[in-house]
Each structure stands twice: as C-alpha cells, then as structure tokens.
PDB file of C-alpha atoms in Angstrom:
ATOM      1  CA  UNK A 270     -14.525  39.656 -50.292  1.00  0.00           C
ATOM      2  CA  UNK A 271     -13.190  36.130 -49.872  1.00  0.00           C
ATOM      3  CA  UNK A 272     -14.572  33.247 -48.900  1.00  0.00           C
ATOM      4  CA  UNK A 273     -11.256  31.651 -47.427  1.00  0.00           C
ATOM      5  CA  UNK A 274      -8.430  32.651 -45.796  1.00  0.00           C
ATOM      6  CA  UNK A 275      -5.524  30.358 -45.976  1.00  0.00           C
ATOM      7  CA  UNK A 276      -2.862  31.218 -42.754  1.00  0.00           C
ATOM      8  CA  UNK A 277      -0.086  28.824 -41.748  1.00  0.00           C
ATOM      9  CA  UNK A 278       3.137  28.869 -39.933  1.00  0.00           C
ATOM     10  CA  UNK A 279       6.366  28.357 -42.586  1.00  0.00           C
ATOM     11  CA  UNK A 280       9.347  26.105 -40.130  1.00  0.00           C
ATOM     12  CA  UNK A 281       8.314  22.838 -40.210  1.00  0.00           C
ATOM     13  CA  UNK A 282       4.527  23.398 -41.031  1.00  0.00           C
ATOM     14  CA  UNK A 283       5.292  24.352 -44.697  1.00  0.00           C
ATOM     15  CA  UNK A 284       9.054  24.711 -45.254  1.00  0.00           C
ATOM     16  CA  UNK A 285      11.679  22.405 -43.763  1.00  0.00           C
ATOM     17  CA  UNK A 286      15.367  22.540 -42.840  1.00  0.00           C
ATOM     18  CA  UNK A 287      17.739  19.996 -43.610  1.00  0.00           C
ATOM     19  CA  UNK A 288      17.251  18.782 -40.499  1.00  0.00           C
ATOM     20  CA  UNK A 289      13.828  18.563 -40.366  1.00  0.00           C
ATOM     21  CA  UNK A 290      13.298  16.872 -43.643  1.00  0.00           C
ATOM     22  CA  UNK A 291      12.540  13.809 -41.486  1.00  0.00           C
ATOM     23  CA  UNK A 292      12.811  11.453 -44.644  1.00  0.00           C
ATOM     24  CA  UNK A 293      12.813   8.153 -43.586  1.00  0.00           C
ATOM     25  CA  UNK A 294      12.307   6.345 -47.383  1.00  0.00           C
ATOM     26  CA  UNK A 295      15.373   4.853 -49.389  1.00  0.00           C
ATOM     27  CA  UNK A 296      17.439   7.754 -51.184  1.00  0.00           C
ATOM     28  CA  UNK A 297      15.972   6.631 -54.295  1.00  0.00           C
ATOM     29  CA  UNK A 298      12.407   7.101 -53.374  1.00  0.00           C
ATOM     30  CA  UNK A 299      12.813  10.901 -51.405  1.00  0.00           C
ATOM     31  CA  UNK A 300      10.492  13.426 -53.230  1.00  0.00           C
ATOM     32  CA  UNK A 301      11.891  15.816 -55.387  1.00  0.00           C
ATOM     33  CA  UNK A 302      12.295  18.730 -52.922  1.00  0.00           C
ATOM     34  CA  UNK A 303      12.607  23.075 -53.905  1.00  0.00           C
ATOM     35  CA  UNK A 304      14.762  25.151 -52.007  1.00  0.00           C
ATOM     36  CA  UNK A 305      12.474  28.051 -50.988  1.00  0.00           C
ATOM     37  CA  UNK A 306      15.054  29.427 -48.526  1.00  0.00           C
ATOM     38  CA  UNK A 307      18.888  31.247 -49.188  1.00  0.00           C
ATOM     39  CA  UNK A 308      20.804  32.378 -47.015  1.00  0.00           C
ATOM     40  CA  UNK A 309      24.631  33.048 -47.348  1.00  0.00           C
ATOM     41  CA  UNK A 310      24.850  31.327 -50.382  1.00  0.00           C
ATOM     42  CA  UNK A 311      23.035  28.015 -49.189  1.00  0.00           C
ATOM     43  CA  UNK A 312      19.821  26.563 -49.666  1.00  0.00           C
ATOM     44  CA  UNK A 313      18.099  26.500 -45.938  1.00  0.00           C
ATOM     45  CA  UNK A 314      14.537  25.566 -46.352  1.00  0.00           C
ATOM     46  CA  UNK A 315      12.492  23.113 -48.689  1.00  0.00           C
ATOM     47  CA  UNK A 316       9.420  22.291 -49.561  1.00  0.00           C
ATOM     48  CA  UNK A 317       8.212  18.876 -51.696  1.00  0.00           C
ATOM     49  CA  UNK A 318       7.653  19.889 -55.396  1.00  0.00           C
ATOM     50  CA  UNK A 319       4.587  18.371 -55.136  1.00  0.00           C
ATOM     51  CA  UNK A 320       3.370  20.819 -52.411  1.00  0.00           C
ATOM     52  CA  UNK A 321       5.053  24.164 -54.153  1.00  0.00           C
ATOM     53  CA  UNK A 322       2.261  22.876 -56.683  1.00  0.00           C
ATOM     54  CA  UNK A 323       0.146  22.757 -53.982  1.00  0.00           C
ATOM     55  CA  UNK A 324       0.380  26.035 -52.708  1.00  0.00           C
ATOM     56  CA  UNK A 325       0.621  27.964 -56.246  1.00  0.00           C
ATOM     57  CA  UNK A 326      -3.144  26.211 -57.050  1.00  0.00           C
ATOM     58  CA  UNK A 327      -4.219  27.547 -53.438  1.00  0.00           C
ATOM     59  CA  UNK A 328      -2.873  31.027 -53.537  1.00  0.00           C
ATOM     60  CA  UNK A 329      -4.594  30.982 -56.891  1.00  0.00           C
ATOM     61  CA  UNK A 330      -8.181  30.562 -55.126  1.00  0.00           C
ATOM     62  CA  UNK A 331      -7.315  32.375 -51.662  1.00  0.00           C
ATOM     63  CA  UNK A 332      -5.300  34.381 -49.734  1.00  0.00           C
ATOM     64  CA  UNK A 333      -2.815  32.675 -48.302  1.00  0.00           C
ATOM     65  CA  UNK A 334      -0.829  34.389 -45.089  1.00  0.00           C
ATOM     66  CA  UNK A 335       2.224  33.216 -43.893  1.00  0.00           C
ATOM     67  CA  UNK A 336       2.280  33.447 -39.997  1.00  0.00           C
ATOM     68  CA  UNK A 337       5.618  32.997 -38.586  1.00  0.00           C
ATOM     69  CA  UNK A 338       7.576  33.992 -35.420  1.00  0.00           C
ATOM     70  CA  UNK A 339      10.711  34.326 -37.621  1.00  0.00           C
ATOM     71  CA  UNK A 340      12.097  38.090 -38.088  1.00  0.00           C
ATOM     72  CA  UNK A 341      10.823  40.279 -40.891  1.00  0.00           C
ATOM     73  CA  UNK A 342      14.526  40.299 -41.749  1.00  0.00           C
ATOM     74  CA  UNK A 343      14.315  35.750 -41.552  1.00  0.00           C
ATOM     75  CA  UNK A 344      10.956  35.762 -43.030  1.00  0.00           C
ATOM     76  CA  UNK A 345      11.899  37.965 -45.818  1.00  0.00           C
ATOM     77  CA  UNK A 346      14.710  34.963 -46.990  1.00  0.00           C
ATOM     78  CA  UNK A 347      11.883  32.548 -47.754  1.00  0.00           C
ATOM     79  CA  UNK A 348      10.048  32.901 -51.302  1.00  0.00           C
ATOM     80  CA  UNK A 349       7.289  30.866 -51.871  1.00  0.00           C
ATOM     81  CA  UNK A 350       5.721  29.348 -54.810  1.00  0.00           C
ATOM     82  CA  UNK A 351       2.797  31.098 -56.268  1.00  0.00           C
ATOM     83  CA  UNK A 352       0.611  31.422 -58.878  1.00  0.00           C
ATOM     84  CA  UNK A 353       2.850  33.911 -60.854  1.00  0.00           C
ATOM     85  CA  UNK A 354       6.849  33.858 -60.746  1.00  0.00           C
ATOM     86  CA  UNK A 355       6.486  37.594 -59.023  1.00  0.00           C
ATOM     87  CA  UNK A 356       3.719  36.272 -56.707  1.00  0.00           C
ATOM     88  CA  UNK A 357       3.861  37.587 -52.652  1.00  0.00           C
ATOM     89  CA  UNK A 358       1.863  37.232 -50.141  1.00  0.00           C
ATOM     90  CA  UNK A 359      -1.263  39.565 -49.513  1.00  0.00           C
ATOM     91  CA  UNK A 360      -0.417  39.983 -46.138  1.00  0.00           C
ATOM     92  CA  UNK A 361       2.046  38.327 -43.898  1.00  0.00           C
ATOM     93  CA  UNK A 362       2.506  38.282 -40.071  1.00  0.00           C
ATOM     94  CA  UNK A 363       6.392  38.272 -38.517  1.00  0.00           C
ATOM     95  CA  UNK A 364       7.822  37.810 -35.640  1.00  0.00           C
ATOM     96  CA  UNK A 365       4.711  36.060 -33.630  1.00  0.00           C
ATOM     97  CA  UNK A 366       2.195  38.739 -34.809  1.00  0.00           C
ATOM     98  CA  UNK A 367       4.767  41.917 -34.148  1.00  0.00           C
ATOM     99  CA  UNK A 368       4.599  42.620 -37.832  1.00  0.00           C
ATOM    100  CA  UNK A 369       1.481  42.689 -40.089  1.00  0.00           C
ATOM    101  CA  UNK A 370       2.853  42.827 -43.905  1.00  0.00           C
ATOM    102  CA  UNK A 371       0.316  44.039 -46.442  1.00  0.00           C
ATOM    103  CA  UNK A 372       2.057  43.286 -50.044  1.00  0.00           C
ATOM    104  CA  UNK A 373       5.587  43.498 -48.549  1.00  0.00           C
ATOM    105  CA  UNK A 374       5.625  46.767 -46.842  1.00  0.00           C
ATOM    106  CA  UNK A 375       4.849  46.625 -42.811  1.00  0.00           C
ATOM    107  CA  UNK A 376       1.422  47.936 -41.041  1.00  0.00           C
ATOM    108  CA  UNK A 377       2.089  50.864 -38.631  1.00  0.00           C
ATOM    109  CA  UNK A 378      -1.230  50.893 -37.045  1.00  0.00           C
ATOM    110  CA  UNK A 379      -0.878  47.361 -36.408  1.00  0.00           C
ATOM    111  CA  UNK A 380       2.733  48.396 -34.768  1.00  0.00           C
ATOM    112  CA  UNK A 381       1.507  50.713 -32.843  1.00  0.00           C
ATOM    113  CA  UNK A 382      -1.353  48.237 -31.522  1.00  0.00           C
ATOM    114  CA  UNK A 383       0.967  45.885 -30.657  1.00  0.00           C
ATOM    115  CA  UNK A 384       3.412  48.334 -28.903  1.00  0.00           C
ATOM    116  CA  UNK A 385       0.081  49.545 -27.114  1.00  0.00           C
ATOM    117  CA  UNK A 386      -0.991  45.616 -26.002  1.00  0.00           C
ATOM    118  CA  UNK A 387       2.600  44.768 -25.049  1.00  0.00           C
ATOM    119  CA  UNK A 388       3.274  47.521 -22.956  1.00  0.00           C
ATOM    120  CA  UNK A 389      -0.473  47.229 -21.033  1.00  0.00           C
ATOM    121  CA  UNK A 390      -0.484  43.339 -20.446  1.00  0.00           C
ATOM    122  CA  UNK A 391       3.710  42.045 -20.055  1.00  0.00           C
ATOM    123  CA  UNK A 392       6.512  43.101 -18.193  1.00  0.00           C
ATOM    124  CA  UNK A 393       9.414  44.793 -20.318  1.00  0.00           C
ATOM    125  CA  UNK A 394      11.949  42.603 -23.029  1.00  0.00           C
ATOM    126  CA  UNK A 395      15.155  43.700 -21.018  1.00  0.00           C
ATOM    127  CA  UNK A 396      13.724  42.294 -17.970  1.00  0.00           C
ATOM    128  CA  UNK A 397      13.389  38.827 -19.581  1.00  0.00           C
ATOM    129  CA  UNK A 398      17.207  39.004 -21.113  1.00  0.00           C
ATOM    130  CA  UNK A 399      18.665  39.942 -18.090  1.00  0.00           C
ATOM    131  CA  UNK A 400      17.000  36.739 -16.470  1.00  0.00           C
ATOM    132  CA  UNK A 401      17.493  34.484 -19.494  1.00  0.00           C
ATOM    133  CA  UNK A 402      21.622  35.704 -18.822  1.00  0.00           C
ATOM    134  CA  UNK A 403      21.629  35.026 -15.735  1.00  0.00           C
ATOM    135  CA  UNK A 404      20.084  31.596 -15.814  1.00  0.00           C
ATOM    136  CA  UNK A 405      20.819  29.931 -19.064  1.00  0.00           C
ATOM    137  CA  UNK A 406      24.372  28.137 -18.777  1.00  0.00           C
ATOM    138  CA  UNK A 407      26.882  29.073 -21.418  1.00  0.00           C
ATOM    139  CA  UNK A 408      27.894  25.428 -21.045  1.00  0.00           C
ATOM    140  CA  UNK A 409      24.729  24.258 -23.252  1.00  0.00           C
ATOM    141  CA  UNK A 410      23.587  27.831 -24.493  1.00  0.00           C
ATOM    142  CA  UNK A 411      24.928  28.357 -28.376  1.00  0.00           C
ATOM    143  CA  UNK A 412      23.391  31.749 -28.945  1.00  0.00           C
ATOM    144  CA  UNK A 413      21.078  34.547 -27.191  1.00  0.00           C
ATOM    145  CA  UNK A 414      19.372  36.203 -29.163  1.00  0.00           C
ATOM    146  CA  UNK A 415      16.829  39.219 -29.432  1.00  0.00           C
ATOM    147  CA  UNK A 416      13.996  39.428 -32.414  1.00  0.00           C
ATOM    148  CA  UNK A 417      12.753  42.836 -33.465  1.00  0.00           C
ATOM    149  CA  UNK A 418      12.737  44.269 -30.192  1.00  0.00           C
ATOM    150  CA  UNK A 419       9.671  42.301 -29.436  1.00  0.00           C
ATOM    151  CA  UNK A 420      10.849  38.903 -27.531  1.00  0.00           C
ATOM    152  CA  UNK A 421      13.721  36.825 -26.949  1.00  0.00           C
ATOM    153  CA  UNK A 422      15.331  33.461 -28.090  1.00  0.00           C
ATOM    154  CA  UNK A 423      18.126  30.683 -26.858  1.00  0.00           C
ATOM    155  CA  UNK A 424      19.931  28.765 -29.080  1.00  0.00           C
ATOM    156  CA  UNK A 425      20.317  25.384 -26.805  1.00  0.00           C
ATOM    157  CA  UNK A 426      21.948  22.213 -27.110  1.00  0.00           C
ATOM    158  CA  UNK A 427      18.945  20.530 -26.219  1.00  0.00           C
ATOM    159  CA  UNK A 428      20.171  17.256 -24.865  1.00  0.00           C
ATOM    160  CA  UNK A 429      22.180  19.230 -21.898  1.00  0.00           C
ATOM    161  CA  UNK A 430      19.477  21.041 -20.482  1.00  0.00           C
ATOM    162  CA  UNK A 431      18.928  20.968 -17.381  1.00  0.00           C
ATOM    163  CA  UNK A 432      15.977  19.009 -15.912  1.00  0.00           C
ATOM    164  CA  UNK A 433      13.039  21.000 -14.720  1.00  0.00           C
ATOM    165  CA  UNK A 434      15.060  24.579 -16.275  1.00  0.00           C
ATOM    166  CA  UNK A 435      12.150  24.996 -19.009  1.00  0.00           C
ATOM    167  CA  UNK A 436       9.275  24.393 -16.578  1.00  0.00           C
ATOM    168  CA  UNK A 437      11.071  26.931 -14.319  1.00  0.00           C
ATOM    169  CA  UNK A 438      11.877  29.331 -16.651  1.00  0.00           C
ATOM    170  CA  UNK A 439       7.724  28.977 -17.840  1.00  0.00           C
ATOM    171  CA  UNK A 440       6.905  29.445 -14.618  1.00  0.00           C
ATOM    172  CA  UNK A 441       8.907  32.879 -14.109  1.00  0.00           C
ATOM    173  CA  UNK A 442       7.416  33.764 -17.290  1.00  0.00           C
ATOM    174  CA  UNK A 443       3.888  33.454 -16.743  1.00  0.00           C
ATOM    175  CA  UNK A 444       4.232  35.314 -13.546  1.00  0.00           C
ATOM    176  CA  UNK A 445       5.497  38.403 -15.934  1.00  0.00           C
ATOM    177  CA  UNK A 446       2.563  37.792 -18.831  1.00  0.00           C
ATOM    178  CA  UNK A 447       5.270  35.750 -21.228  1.00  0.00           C
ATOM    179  CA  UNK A 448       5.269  32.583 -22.555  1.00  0.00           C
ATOM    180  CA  UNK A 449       7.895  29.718 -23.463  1.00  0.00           C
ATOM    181  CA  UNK A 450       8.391  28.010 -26.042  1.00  0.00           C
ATOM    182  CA  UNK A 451      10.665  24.777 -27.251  1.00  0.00           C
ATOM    183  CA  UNK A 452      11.340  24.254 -30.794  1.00  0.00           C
ATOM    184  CA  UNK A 453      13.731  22.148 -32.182  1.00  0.00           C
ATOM    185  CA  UNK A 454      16.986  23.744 -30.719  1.00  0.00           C
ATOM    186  CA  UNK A 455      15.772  27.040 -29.866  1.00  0.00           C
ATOM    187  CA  UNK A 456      14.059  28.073 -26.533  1.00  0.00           C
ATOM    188  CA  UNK A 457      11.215  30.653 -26.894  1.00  0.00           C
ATOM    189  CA  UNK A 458      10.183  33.629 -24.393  1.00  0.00           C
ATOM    190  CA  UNK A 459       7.354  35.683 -25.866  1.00  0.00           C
ATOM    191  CA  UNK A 460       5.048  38.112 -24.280  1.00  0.00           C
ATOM    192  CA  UNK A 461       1.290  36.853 -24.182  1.00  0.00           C
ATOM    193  CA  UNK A 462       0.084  39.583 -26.131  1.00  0.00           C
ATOM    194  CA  UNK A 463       1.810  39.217 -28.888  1.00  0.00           C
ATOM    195  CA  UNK A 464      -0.079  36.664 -30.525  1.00  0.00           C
ATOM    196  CA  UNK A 465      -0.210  34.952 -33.595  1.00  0.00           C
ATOM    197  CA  UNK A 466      -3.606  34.458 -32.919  1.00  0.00           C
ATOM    198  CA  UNK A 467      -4.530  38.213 -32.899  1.00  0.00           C
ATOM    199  CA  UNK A 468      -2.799  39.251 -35.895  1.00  0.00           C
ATOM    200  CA  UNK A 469      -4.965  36.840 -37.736  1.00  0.00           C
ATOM    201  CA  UNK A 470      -7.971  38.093 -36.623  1.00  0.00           C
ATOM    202  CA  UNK A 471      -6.582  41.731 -37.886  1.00  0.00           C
ATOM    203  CA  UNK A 472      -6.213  39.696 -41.461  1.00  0.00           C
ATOM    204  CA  UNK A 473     -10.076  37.708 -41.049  1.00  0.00           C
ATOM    205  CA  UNK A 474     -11.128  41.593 -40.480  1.00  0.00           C
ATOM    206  CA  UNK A 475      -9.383  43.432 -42.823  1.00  0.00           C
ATOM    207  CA  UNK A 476     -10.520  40.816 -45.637  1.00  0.00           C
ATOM    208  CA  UNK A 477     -13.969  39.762 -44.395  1.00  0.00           C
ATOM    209  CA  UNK A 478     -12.875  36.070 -45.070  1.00  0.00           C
ATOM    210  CA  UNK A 479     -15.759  33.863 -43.934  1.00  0.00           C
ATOM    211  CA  UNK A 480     -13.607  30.823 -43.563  1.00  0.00           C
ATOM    212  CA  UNK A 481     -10.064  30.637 -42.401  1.00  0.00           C
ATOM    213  CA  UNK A 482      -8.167  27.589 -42.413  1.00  0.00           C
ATOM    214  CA  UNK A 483      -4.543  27.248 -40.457  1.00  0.00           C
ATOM    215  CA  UNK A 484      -1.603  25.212 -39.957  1.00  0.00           C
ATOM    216  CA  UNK A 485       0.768  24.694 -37.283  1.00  0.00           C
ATOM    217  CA  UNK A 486       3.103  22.391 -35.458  1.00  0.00           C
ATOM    218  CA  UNK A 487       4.365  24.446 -32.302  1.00  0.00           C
ATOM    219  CA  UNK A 488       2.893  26.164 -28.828  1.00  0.00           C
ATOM    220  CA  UNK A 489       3.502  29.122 -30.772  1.00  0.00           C
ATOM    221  CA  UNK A 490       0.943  28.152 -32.664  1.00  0.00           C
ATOM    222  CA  UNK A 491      -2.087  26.793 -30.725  1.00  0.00           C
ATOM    223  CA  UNK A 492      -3.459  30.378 -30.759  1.00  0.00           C
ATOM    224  CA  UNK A 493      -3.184  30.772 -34.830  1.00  0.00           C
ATOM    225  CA  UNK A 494      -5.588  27.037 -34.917  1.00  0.00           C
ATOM    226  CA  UNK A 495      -7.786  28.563 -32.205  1.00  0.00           C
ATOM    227  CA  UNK A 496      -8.616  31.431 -34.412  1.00  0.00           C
ATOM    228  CA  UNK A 497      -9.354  29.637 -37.608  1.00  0.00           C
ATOM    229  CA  UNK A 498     -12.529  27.538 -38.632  1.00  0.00           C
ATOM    230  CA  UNK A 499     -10.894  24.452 -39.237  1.00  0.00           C
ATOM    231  CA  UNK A 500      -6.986  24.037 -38.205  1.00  0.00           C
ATOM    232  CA  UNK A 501      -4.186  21.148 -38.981  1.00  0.00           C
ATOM    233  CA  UNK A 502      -1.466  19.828 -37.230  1.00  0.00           C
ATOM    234  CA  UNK A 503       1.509  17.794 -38.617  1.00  0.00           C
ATOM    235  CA  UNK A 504       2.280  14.181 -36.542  1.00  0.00           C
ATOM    236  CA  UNK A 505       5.323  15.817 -35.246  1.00  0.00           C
ATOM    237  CA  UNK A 506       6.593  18.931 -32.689  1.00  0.00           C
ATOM    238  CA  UNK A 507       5.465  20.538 -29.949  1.00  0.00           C
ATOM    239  CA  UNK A 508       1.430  20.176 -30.322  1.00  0.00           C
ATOM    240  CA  UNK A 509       1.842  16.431 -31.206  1.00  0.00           C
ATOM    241  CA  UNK A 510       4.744  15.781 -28.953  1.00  0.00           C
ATOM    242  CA  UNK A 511       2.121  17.133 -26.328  1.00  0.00           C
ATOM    243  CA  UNK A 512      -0.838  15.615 -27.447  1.00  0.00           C
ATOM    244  CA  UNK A 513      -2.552  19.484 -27.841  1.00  0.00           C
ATOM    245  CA  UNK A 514      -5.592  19.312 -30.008  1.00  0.00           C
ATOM    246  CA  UNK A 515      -9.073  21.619 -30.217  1.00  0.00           C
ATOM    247  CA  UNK A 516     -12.436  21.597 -32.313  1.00  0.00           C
ATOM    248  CA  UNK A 517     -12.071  21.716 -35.923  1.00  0.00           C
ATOM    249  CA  UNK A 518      -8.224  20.797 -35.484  1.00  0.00           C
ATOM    250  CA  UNK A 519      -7.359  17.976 -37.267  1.00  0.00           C
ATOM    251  CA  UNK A 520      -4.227  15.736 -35.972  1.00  0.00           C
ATOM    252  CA  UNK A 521      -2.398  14.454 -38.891  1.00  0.00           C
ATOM    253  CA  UNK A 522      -0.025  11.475 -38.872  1.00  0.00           C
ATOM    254  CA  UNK A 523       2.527  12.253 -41.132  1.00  0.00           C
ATOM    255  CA  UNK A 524       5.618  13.537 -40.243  1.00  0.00           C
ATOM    256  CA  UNK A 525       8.687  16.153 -41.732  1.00  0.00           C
ATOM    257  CA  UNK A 526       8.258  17.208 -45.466  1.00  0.00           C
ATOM    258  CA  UNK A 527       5.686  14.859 -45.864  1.00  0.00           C
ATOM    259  CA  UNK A 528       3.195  16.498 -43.552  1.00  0.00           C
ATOM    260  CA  UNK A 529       3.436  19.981 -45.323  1.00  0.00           C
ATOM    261  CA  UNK A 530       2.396  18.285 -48.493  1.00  0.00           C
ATOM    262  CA  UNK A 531      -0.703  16.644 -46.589  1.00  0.00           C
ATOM    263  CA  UNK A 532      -1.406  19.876 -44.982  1.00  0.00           C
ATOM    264  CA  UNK A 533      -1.630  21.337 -48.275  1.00  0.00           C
ATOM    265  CA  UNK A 534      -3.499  18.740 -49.851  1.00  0.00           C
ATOM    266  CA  UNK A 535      -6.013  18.652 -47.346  1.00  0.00           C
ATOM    267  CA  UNK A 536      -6.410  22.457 -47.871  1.00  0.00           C
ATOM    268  CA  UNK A 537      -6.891  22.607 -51.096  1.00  0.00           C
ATOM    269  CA  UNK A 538      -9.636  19.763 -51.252  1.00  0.00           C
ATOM    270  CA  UNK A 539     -11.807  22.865 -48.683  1.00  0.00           C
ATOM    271  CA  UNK A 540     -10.761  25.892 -51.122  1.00  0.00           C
ATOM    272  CA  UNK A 541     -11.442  24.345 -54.580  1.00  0.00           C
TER     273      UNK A 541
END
C-alpha cells in the first residue's frame, strides 16, 4: 500500500507546447528541453531535462497518475520519463476522468460508472453540439470538435471572441449540469460529472494511498487539487489568471516550462 500518490495534469502542468514554453531567458541560457510528445512526425510537447529527472526519481518512490482531459487516443502520444526505459504509468485518467487506465489497458467498470453518472446528473453531448453550432461563429471558430463521446471542444481564435459569448455560453451550460472551460485556444464544454476529481478518488481507493499530491493549471482542474492532500499550481492559466486557490494548494510563481520543473521539485522534496 502506498504512502503517496502522485496525480497531475500533463498540458502545461508537466509537458509544454511550443507555444507554451513561455521562455523568456536569452537563447543561450534556455534549459535543455526533451520532446515527450510525436505526432505526425514532429515533436509537440516538452518537458525540461531537469524535470524528466525529476519525474523518473518520483515515479521511482510513488505512483504517479497522469490526469488529463486529452483523448486516450492524445494522451496515448505522450511518453514520459520513468524510472525504466519501458516505464508506464500505473494508472492513468483520459479525457477529464472518462477513462481510468490501469497499466495501459482501460477500466470498464469505471466506464460504465461514468456512463451511469453522466446520464443521471447532465443533459445529453448532442444537445451541447447542436448549441455550440449554432452559436459559435465560423468567422473565429478553427475547429469543433468531439472527445470520446464524452464532451465537446472549440478550437477559437481567441482574440475575436465575442465579448460576454463565454460567460453566456457558461451560463447555458450550467443550466444543463456542464461546465466551460478556456484554455489557451480551445473552449471547453464538459458535463459536471465527469470529473477529474472523481476519477482520482477511484485511484486514492483502489491504492489505499494515504497522501496524494496534485498539479494543475486550468478550471479543469480545481476539482483534481480539491481531492488531493496538498495541491500546486503553476503562476500561469486559468487558476492563476483567476486568482483560484484552496487549503493545502500552493500558488507558485513561476511560469511555462519552468513551473513544471518547480512543481516537480517541490514534489519530490514530500515523497523522498
């Protein structure tokens, strides 16, 4: 039985795009960074080297759980460093707790939970694309998108949206038990219950972890810190844009790559 549980969102918590890197140091002075993301032929997502070394010592001493709203299909593009080359993660939650991975392979029971607390406490998917069609402007919408048959996404140009759209559109979600969320370029509409949040108390309960520790940088993610003894948040995104913060969640300053290595280091000073 472990003592800790490590969980923490991967984009821009752990791993980084290109455009997130947020380095703001002299060329010659950028860390070293390891692409831990391919897609297409191209190196997507980084981490520091320093905090691949980072992660490899935790995972050594503790679980570690990635928690990520991306697809099982996106999240399965990402390898991260370990303490062996072959290393994966014990378990892993997709697609904003639709998906519970234990060693790779997906939970059905935890599917069919999910189906169960979707269908009891939100209004249906298709009723949430057909408004985010009829509302969202192809003028300053890029992509629509739907993930897993679970919830929906916009690709936006941010900059052209209209004033007030995203508290409407939060508004009209609420009323059907979703939520919104704005990341980066992409515009978020997820049904309450399915909850980051939830699928890592299924983890705490299937491992009897005593401590968990989390990490996150988005709405998204408020639920996964309120579910774990002692949370982080890096100095940018949607938490620290809004000023969010909660018992036993510590508000770091740092900012892109940077803050994934602090998060990191700051973790493994609690596990070791």
């Amino acid at each position: 039985m472990p003592q800790f549980l490590v969980a923490s969102d991967l984009d821009r918590t752990l791993v980084y795009s290109n455009r997130a890197l947020g380095l703001d140091v002299p060329d010659r002075l950028a860390p070293r960074l390891l692409a831990v993301e391919v897609h297409d032929g191209k190196a997507l997502s980084f981490m520091t080297e320093q905090a691949a070394a980072l992660l490899a010592e935790i995972a050594a001493l503790a679980p570690v759980v990635p928690v990520t709203t991306r697809t099982r299909a996106q999240y399965e593009r990402i390898h991260l460093p370990g303490p062996t080359a072959d290393w994966i993660p014990p378990y892993a939650v997709c697609a904003n707790g639709g998906h519970l991975l234990v060693d790779g392979l997906p939970d059905r029971d935890w599917q069919h939970e999910v189906r169960t607390r979707l269908d009891e406490g939100s209004a249906p998917l298709a009723q949430v694309v057909e408004h985010l069609a009829l509302t969202a402007d192809p003028e300053w919408t890029h992509k629509r998108r739907v993930a897993d048959e679970l919830f929906a996404y916009l690709v936006v140009e941010r900059a052209e949206l209209p004033p007030g759209w995203i508290d409407d559109l939060t508004a009209w979600c609420a009323e059907r038990g979703w939520t919104v969320s704005l990341q980066g370029r992409k515009v978020y509409a997820v049904p309450a219950p399915l909850s980051k949040g939830a699928a890592l108390d299924e983890v705490r309960r299937r491992t009897g972890a005593t401590t968990v520790l989390a990490a996150g940088d988005s709405l998204l993610d408020a639920e996964l810190l309120l579910a774990a003894d002692l949370g982080w948040r890096p100095g940018h995104g949607e938490l620290a844009e809004t000023g969010w913060t909660a018992p036993g969640v510590t508000a770091l300053t740092e900012t892109g790559v940077g803050a994934g290595e602090e998060i990191l280091r700051q973790v493994l000073k609690h596990v070791s």
